[in-house]
Tab-separated table of C-alpha atoms in Angstrom:
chain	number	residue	atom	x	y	z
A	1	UNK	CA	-4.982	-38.609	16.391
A	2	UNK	CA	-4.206	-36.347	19.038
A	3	UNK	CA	-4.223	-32.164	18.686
A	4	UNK	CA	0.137	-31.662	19.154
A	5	UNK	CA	0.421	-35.135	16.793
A	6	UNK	CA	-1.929	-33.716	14.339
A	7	UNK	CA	0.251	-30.331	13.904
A	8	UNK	CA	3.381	-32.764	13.655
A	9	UNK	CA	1.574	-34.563	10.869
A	10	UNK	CA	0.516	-31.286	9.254
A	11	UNK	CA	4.154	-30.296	9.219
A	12	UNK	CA	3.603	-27.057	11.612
A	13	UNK	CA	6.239	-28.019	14.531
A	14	UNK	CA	9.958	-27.446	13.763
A	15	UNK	CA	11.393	-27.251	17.220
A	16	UNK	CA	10.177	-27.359	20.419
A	17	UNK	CA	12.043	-26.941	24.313
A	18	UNK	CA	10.596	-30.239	25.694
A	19	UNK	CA	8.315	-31.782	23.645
A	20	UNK	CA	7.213	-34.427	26.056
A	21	UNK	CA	5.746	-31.876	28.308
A	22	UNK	CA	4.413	-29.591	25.883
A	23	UNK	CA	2.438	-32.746	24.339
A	24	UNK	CA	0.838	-33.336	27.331
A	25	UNK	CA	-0.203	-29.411	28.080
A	26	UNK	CA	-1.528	-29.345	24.326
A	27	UNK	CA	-3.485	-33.005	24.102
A	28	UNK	CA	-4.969	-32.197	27.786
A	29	UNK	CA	-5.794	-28.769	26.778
A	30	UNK	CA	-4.285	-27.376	29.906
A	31	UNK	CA	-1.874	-24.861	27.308
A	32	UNK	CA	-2.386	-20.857	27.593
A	33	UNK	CA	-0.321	-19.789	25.140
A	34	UNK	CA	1.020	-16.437	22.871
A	35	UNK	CA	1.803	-15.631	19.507
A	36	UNK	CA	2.904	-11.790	18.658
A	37	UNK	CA	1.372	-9.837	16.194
A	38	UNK	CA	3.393	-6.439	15.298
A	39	UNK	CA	0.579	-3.788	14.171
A	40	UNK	CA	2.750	-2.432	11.088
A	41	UNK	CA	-0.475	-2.210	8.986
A	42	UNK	CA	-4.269	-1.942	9.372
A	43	UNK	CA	-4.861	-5.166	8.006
A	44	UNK	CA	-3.429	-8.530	8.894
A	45	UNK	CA	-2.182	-10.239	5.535
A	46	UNK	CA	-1.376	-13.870	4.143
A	47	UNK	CA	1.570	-14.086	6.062
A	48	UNK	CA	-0.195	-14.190	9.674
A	49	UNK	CA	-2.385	-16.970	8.158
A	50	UNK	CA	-0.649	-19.979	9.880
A	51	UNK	CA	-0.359	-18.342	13.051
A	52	UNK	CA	-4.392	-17.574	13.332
A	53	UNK	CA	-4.854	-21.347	11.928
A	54	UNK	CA	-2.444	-22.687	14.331
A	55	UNK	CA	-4.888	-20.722	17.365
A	56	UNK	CA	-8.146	-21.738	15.854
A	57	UNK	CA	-6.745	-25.594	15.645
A	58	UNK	CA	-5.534	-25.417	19.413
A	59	UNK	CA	-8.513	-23.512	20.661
A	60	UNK	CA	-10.591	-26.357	19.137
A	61	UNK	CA	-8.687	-28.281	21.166
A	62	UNK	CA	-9.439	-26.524	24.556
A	63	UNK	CA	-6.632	-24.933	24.871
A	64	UNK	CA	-6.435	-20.654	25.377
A	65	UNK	CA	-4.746	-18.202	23.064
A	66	UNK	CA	-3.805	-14.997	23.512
A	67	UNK	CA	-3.443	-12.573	20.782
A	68	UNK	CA	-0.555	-10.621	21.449
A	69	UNK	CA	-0.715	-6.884	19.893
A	70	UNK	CA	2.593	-5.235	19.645
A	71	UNK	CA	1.420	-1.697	20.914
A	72	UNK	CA	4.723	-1.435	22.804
A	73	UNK	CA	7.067	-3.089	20.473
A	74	UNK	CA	6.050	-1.338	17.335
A	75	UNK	CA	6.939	2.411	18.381
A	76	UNK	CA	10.317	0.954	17.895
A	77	UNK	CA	9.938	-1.602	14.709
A	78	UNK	CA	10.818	-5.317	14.549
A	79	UNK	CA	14.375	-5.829	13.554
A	80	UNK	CA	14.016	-10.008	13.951
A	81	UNK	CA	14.909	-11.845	10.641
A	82	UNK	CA	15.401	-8.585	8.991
A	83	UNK	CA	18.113	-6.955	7.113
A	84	UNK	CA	16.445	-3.374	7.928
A	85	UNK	CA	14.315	-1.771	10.449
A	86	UNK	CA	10.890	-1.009	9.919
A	87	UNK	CA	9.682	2.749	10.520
A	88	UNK	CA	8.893	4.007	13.378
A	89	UNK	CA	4.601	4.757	13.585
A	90	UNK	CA	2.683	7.436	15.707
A	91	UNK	CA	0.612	5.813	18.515
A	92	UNK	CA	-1.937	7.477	16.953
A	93	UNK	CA	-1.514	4.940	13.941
A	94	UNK	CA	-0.453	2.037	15.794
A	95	UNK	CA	-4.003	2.093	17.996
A	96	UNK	CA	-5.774	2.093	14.727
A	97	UNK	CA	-3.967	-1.006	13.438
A	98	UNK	CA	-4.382	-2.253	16.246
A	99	UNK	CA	-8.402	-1.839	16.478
A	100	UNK	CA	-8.529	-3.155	12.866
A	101	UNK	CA	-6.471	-6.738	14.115
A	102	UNK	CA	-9.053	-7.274	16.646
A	103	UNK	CA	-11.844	-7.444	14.039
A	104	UNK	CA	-9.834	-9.569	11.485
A	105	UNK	CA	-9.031	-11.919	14.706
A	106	UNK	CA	-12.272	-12.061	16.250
A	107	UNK	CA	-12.925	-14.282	13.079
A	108	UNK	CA	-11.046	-16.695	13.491
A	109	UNK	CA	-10.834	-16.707	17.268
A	110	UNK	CA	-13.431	-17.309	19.775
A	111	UNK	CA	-12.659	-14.192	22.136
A	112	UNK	CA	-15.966	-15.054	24.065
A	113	UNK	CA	-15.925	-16.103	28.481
A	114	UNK	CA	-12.148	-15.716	28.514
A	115	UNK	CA	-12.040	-18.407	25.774
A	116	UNK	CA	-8.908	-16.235	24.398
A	117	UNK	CA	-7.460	-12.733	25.449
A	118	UNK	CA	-6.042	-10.233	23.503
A	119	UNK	CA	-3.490	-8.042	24.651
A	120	UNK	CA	-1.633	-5.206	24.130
A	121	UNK	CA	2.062	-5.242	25.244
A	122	UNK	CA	1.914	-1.540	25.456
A	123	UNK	CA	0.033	-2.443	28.608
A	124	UNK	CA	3.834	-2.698	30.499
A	125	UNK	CA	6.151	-1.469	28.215
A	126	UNK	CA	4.883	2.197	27.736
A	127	UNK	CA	5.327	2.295	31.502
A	128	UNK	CA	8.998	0.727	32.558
A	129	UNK	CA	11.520	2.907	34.012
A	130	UNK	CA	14.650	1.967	32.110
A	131	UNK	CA	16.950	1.205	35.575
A	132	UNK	CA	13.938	-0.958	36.732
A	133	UNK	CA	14.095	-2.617	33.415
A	134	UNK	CA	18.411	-3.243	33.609
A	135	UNK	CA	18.183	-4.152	37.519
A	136	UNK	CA	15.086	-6.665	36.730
A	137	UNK	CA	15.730	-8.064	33.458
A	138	UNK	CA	19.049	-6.734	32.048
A	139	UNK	CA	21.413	-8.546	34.231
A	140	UNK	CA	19.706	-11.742	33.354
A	141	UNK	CA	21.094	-11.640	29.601
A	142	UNK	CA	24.663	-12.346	28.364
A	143	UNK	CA	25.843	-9.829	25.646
A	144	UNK	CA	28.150	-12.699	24.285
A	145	UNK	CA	24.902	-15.287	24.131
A	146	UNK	CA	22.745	-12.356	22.847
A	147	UNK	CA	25.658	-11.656	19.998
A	148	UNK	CA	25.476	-15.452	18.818
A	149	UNK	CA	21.489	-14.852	17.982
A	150	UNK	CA	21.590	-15.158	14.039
A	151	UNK	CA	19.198	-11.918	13.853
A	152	UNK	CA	21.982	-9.765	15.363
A	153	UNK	CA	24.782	-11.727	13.297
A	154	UNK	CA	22.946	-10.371	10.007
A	155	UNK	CA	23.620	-6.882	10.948
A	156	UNK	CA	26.540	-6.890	12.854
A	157	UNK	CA	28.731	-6.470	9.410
A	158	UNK	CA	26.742	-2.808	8.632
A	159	UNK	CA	26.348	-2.081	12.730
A	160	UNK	CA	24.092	-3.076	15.125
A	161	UNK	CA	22.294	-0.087	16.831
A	162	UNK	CA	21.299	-0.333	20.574
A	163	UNK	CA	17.601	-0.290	19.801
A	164	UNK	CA	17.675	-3.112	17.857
A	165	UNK	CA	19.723	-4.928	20.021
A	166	UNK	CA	17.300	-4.407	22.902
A	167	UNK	CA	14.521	-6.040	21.190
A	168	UNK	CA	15.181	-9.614	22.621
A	169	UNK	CA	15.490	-8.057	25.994
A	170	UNK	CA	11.583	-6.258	25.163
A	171	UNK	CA	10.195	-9.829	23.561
A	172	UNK	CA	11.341	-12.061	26.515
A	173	UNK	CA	9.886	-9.558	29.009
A	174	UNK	CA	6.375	-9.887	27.148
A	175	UNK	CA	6.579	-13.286	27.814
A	176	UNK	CA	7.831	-13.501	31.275
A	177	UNK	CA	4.626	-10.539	32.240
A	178	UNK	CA	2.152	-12.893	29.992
A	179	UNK	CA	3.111	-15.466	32.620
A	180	UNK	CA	2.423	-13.355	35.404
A	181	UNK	CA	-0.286	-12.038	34.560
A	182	UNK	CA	-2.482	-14.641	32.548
A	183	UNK	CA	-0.414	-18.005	33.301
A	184	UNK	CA	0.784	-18.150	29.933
A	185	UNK	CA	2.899	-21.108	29.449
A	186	UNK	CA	4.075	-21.856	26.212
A	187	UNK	CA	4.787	-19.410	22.673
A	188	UNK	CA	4.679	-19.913	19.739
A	189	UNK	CA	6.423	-17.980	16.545
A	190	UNK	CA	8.415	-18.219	12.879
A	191	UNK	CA	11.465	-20.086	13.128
A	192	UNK	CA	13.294	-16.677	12.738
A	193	UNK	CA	12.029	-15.920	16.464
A	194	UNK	CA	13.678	-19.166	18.127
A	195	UNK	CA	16.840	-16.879	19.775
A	196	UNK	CA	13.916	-14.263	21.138
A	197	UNK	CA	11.753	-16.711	21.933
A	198	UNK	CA	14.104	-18.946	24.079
A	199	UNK	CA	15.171	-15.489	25.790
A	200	UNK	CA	11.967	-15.239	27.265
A	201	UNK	CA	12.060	-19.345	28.345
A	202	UNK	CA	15.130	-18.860	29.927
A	203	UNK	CA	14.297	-15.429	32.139
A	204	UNK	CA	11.229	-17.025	33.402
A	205	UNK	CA	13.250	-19.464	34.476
A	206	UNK	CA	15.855	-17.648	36.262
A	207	UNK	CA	13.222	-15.347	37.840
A	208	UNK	CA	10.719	-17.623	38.823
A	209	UNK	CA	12.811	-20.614	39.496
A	210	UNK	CA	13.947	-23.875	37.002
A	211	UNK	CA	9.915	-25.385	38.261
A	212	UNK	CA	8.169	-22.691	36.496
A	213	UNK	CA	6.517	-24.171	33.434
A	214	UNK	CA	7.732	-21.609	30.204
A	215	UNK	CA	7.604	-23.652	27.174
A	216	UNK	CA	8.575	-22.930	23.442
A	217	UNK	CA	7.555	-24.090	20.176
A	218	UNK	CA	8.448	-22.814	17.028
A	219	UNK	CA	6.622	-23.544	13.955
A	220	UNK	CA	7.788	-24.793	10.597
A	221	UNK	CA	7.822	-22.436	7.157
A	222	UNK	CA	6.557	-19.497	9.659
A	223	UNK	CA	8.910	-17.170	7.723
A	224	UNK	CA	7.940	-18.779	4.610
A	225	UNK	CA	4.448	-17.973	5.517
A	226	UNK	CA	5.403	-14.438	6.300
A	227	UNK	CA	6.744	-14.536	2.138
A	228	UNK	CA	3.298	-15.914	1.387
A	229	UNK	CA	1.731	-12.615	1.873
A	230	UNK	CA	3.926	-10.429	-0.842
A	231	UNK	CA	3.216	-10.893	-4.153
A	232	UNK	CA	5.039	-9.266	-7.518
A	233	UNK	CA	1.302	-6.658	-7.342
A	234	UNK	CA	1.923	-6.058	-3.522
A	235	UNK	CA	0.644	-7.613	-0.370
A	236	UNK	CA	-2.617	-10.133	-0.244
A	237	UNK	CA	-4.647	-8.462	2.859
A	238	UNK	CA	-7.441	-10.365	4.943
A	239	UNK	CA	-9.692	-6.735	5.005
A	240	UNK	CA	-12.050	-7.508	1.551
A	241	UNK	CA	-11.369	-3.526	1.115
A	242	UNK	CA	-7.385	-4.291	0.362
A	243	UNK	CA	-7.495	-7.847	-1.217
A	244	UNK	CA	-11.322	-8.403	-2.798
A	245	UNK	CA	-12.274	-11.906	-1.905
A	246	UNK	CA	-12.227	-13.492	-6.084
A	247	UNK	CA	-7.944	-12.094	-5.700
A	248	UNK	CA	-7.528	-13.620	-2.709
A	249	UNK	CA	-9.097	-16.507	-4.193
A	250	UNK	CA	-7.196	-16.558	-6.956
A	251	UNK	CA	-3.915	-15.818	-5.112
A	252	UNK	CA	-4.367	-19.676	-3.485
A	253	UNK	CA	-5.728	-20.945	-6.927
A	254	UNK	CA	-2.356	-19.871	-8.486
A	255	UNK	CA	0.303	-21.360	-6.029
A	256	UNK	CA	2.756	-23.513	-7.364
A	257	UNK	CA	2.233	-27.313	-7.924
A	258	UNK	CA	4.608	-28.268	-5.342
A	259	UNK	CA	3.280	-26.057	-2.889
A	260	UNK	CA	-0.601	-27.196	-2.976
A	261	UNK	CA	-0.901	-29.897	-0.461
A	262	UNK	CA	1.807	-28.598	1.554
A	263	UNK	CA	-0.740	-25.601	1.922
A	264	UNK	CA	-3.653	-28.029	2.424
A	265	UNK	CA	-1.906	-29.842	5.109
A	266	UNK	CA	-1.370	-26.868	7.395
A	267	UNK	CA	-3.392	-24.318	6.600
A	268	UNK	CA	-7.203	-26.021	5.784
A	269	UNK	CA	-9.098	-28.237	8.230
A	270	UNK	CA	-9.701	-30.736	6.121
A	271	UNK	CA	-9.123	-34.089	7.069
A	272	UNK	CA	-5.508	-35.350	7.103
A	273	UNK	CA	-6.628	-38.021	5.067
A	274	UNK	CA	-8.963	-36.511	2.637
A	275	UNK	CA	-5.364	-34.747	2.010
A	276	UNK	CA	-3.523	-37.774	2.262
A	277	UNK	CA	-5.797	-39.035	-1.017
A	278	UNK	CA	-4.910	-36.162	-2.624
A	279	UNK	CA	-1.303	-37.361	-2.528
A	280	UNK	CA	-2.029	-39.141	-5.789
A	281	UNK	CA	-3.619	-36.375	-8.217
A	282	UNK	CA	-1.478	-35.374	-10.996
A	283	UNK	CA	-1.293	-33.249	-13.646
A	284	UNK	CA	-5.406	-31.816	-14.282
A	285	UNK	CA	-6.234	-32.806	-10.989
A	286	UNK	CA	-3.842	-30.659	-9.383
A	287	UNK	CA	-5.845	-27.845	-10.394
A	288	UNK	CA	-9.046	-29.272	-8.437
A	289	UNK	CA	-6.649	-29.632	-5.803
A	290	UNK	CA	-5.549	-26.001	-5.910
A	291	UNK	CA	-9.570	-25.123	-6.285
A	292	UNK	CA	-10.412	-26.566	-3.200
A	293	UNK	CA	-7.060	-24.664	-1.398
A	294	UNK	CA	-8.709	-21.745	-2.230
A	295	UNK	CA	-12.162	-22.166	-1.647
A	296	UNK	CA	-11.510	-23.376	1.837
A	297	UNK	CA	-9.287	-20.473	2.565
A	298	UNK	CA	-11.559	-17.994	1.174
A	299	UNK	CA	-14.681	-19.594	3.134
A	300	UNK	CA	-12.633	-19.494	6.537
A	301	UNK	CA	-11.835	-15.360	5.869
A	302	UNK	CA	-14.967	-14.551	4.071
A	303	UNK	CA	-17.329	-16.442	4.639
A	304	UNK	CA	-18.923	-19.298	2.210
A	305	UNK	CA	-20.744	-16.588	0.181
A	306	UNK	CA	-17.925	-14.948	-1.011
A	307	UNK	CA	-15.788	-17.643	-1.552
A	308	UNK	CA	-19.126	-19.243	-3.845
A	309	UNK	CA	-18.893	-15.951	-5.864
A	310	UNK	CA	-15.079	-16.212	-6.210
A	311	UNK	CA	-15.017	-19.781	-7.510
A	312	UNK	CA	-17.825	-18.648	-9.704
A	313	UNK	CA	-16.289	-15.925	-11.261
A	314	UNK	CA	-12.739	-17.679	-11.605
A	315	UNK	CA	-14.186	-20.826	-13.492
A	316	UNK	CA	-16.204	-18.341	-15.842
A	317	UNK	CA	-13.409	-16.801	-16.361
A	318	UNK	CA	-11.560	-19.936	-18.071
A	319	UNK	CA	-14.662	-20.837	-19.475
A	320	UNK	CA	-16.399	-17.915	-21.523
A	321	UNK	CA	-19.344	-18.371	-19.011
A	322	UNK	CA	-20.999	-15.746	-16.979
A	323	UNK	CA	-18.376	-13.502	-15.899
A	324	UNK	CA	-20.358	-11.191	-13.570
A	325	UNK	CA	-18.729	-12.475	-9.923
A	326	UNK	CA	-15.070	-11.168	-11.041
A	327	UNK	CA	-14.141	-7.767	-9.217
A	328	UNK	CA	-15.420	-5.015	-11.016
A	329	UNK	CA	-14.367	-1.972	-12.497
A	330	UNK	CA	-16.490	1.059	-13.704
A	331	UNK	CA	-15.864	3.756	-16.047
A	332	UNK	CA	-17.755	6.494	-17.333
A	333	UNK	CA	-18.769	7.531	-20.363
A	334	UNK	CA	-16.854	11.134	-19.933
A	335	UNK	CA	-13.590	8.647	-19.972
A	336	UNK	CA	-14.363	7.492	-23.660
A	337	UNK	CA	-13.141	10.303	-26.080
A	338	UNK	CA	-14.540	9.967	-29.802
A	339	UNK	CA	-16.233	6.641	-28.897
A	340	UNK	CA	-13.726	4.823	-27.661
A	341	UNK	CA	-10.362	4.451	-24.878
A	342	UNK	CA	-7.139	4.176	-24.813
A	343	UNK	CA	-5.899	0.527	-23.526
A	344	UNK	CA	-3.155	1.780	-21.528
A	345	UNK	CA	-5.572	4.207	-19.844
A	346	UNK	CA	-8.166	2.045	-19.231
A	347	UNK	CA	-5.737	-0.551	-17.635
A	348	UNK	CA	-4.983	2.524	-15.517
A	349	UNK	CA	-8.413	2.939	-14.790
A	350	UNK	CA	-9.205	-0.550	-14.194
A	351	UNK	CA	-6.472	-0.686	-11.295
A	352	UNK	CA	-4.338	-3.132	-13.150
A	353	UNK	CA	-1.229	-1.199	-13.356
A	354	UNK	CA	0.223	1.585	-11.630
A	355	UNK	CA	1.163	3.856	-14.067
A	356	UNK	CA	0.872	4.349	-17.879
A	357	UNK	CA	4.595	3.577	-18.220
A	358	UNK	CA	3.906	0.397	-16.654
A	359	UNK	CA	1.122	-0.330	-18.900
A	360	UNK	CA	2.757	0.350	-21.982
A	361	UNK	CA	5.442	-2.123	-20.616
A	362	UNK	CA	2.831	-4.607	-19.809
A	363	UNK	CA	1.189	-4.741	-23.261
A	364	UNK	CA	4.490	-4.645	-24.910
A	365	UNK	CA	5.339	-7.981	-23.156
A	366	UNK	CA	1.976	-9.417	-24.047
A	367	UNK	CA	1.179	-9.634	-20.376
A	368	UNK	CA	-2.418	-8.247	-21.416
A	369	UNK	CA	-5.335	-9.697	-23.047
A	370	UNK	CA	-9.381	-8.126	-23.401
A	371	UNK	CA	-11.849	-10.726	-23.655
A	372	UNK	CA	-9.420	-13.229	-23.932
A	373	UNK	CA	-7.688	-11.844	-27.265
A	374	UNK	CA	-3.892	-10.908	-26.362
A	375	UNK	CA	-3.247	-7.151	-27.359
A	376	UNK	CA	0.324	-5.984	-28.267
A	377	UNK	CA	-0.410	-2.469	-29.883
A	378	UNK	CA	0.010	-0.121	-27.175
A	379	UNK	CA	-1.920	2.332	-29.436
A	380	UNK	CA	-4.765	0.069	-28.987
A	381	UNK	CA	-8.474	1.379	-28.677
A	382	UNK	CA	-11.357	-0.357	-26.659
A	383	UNK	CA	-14.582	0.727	-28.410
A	384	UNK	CA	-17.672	1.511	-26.595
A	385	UNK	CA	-19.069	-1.339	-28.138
A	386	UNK	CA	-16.970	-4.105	-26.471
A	387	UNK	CA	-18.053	-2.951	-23.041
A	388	UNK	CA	-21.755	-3.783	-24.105
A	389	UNK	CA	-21.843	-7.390	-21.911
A	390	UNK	CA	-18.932	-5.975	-19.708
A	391	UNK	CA	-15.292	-6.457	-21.220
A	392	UNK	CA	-12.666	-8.828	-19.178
A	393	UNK	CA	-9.650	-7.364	-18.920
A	394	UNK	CA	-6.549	-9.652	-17.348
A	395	UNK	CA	-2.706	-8.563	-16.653
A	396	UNK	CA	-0.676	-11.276	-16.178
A	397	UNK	CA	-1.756	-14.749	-14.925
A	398	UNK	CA	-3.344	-13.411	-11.792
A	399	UNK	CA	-4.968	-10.028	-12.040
A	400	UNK	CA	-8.068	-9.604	-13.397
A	401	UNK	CA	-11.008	-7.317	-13.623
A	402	UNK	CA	-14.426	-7.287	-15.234
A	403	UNK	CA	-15.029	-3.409	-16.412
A	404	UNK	CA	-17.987	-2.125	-17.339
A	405	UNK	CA	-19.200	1.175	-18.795
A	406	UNK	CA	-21.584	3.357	-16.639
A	407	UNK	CA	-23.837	5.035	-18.290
């Protein structure tokens, strides 16, 4: 099977421009192409997932990515598929994102003899003179087409400001200069991008002449994938320091039933058809199913180690075994007062809740359990004794820790 049939059959392509040509550019590996990456945080998250996948599966391929960083785009926010704007950042804070995407990318991404660029749109867009900008690219957009673009109709009922309305003008001239400048001929992005994305297409186009090759490809779920990376505790980070490897392990051991080989299909590289098999796996089996979800997606962030450890210490979790790869959490003795701790505080403690209001709440819903026992005093007391082996302490269905008194 060929690379672009191979993303059909992995259910990553929802619409494409002309799909007879951009088949051809992808099997013969002759594609340079783009996918965006706003720097809004200093971590990349769950949500980018599919797009580095999608990279690594066409780089394999011999095609050439190029990692675009949205140095330019993010002193302004990203209004697409959004009811509000993001805040505005400092440069100061948007370089350091920035620094810490390269890092998380270089991972997945062979960067190496102009395998793959990266690039920083605040390479050309720092630097435009705004009547340059409406003399070359302004008069090539229709305020009536631009109007019709369902991420303007969202906000048009509570007002549409100017700066948000100029961000398809900004994401189309990325394009057209990543053309230019590196030959990039095709994009890629979330199926919330198509009206921005077929902006760019079409001033290539008209600038360059109907022969220049600008192609566009959109891929299926993208926004769904964005939704993968928020859960009810927050977001699920690729940096080991914001999501520890056994939670992001056990964020893909928990998705839902109906969501497992979807997420196999187009986020692993396992075969089609070792996936294909698992077509037929029902009710127990499932949860090997989800098990090897998220060992493979742990190995491919951090590293085969880690996601070893993580499987570890999530089967000895629902077995009684030997707890000791679960993310741990210390306290000392000065936080036991007449031999013993407060739950509530020591959920605190432990990083499982926020605040003691929401750990009283938690243990009053019997969301909480310590060594497996559920606890529904909230005047309950953890004895120094129970933290002789290390005590497992879980909120929920997902969070756990393993704490353990320092002495």
């Amino acid at each position: 099977m060929q690379i672009y049939d191979e993303l059909v059959a992995r259910g990553l392509i929802a619409q494409v421009t002309d799909e007879d040509e951009i088949r051809n550019l992808v099997n013969n590996g002759k594609a340079t192409f783009y996918i965006g990456f706003d720097p809004t945080a200093d971590s990349l998250h769950v949500g980018h997932f599919m797009a580095l996948c999608l990279m690594k599966r066409l780089q394999m391929a011999g095609n050439r990515p190029i990692a675009l960083l949205g140095g330019g785009t993010g002193m302004i926010g990203d209004p697409s598929g959004r009811s509000d704007m993001r805040q505005m950042m400092t440069p100061e804070t948007i370089q350091h994102n920035v620094d810490c995407f390269k890092v998380q990318m270089s991972r997945f991404i062979d960067f190496s003899e102009g395998k793959a660029l990266m690039v920083n749109n605040a390479e050309w867009l720092m630097n435009l003179n705004y009547v340059e900008l409406l003399r070359e690219v302004g008069a090539h957009f229709s305020v009536n087409r631009m109007l019709t673009a369902e991420c303007y109709k969202q906000r048009m009922e509570r007002g549409l400001s100017f700066l948000e309305f100029n961000y398809m003008i900004m994401q189309s001239y990325d394009f057209y200069m990543l053309y230019k400048k590196y030959g990039c001929n095709m994009q890629f992005g979330g199926d919330d991008q198509w009206s921005n994305m077929l902006g760019g297409t079409e001033l290539i186009r008209r600038k360059l002449g109907k022969d220049a090759y600008a192609m566009t490809i959109t891929l299926l779920l993208n926004s769904e994938g964005k939704k993968m990376g928020k859960t009810q505790s927050g977001a699920v980070w690729l940096d080991p320091n914001k999501t520890s490897p056994f939670d992001f392990y056990q964020y893909w051991r928990n998705v839902a039933d109906a969501d497992v080989l979807k997420c196999l299909r187009m986020l692993t590289f396992l075969p089609l058809e070792q996936i294909d098999e698992m077509d037929k796996w029902e009710g127990s089996q499932l949860n090997r199913a989800k098990e090897i979800l998220a060992y493979e997606l742990t190995s491919l962030v951090h590293g085969e180690d880690e996601a070893k450890k993580a499987q570890d210490g999530a089967r000895a979790l629902f077995s009684g075994g030997n707890a000791s790869e679960m993310p741990t959490a210390e306290i000392a003795e000065d936080d036991l007062q007449d031999g013993g701790i407060e739950l509530i505080s020591l959920l605190l403690k432990a990083g499982l809740v926020p605040s003691r209001s929401e750990g009283r709440r938690a243990i009053e819903q019997g969301g909480v359990t310590v060594d497996g026992e559920k606890a529904t005093d909230i005047k309950t007391v953890i004895s120094e004794d129970q933290f002789k082996d290390g005590l497992v302490l879980k909120r929920g269905k997902k969070n756990f820790r393993r704490v353990v008194l320092k002495k």
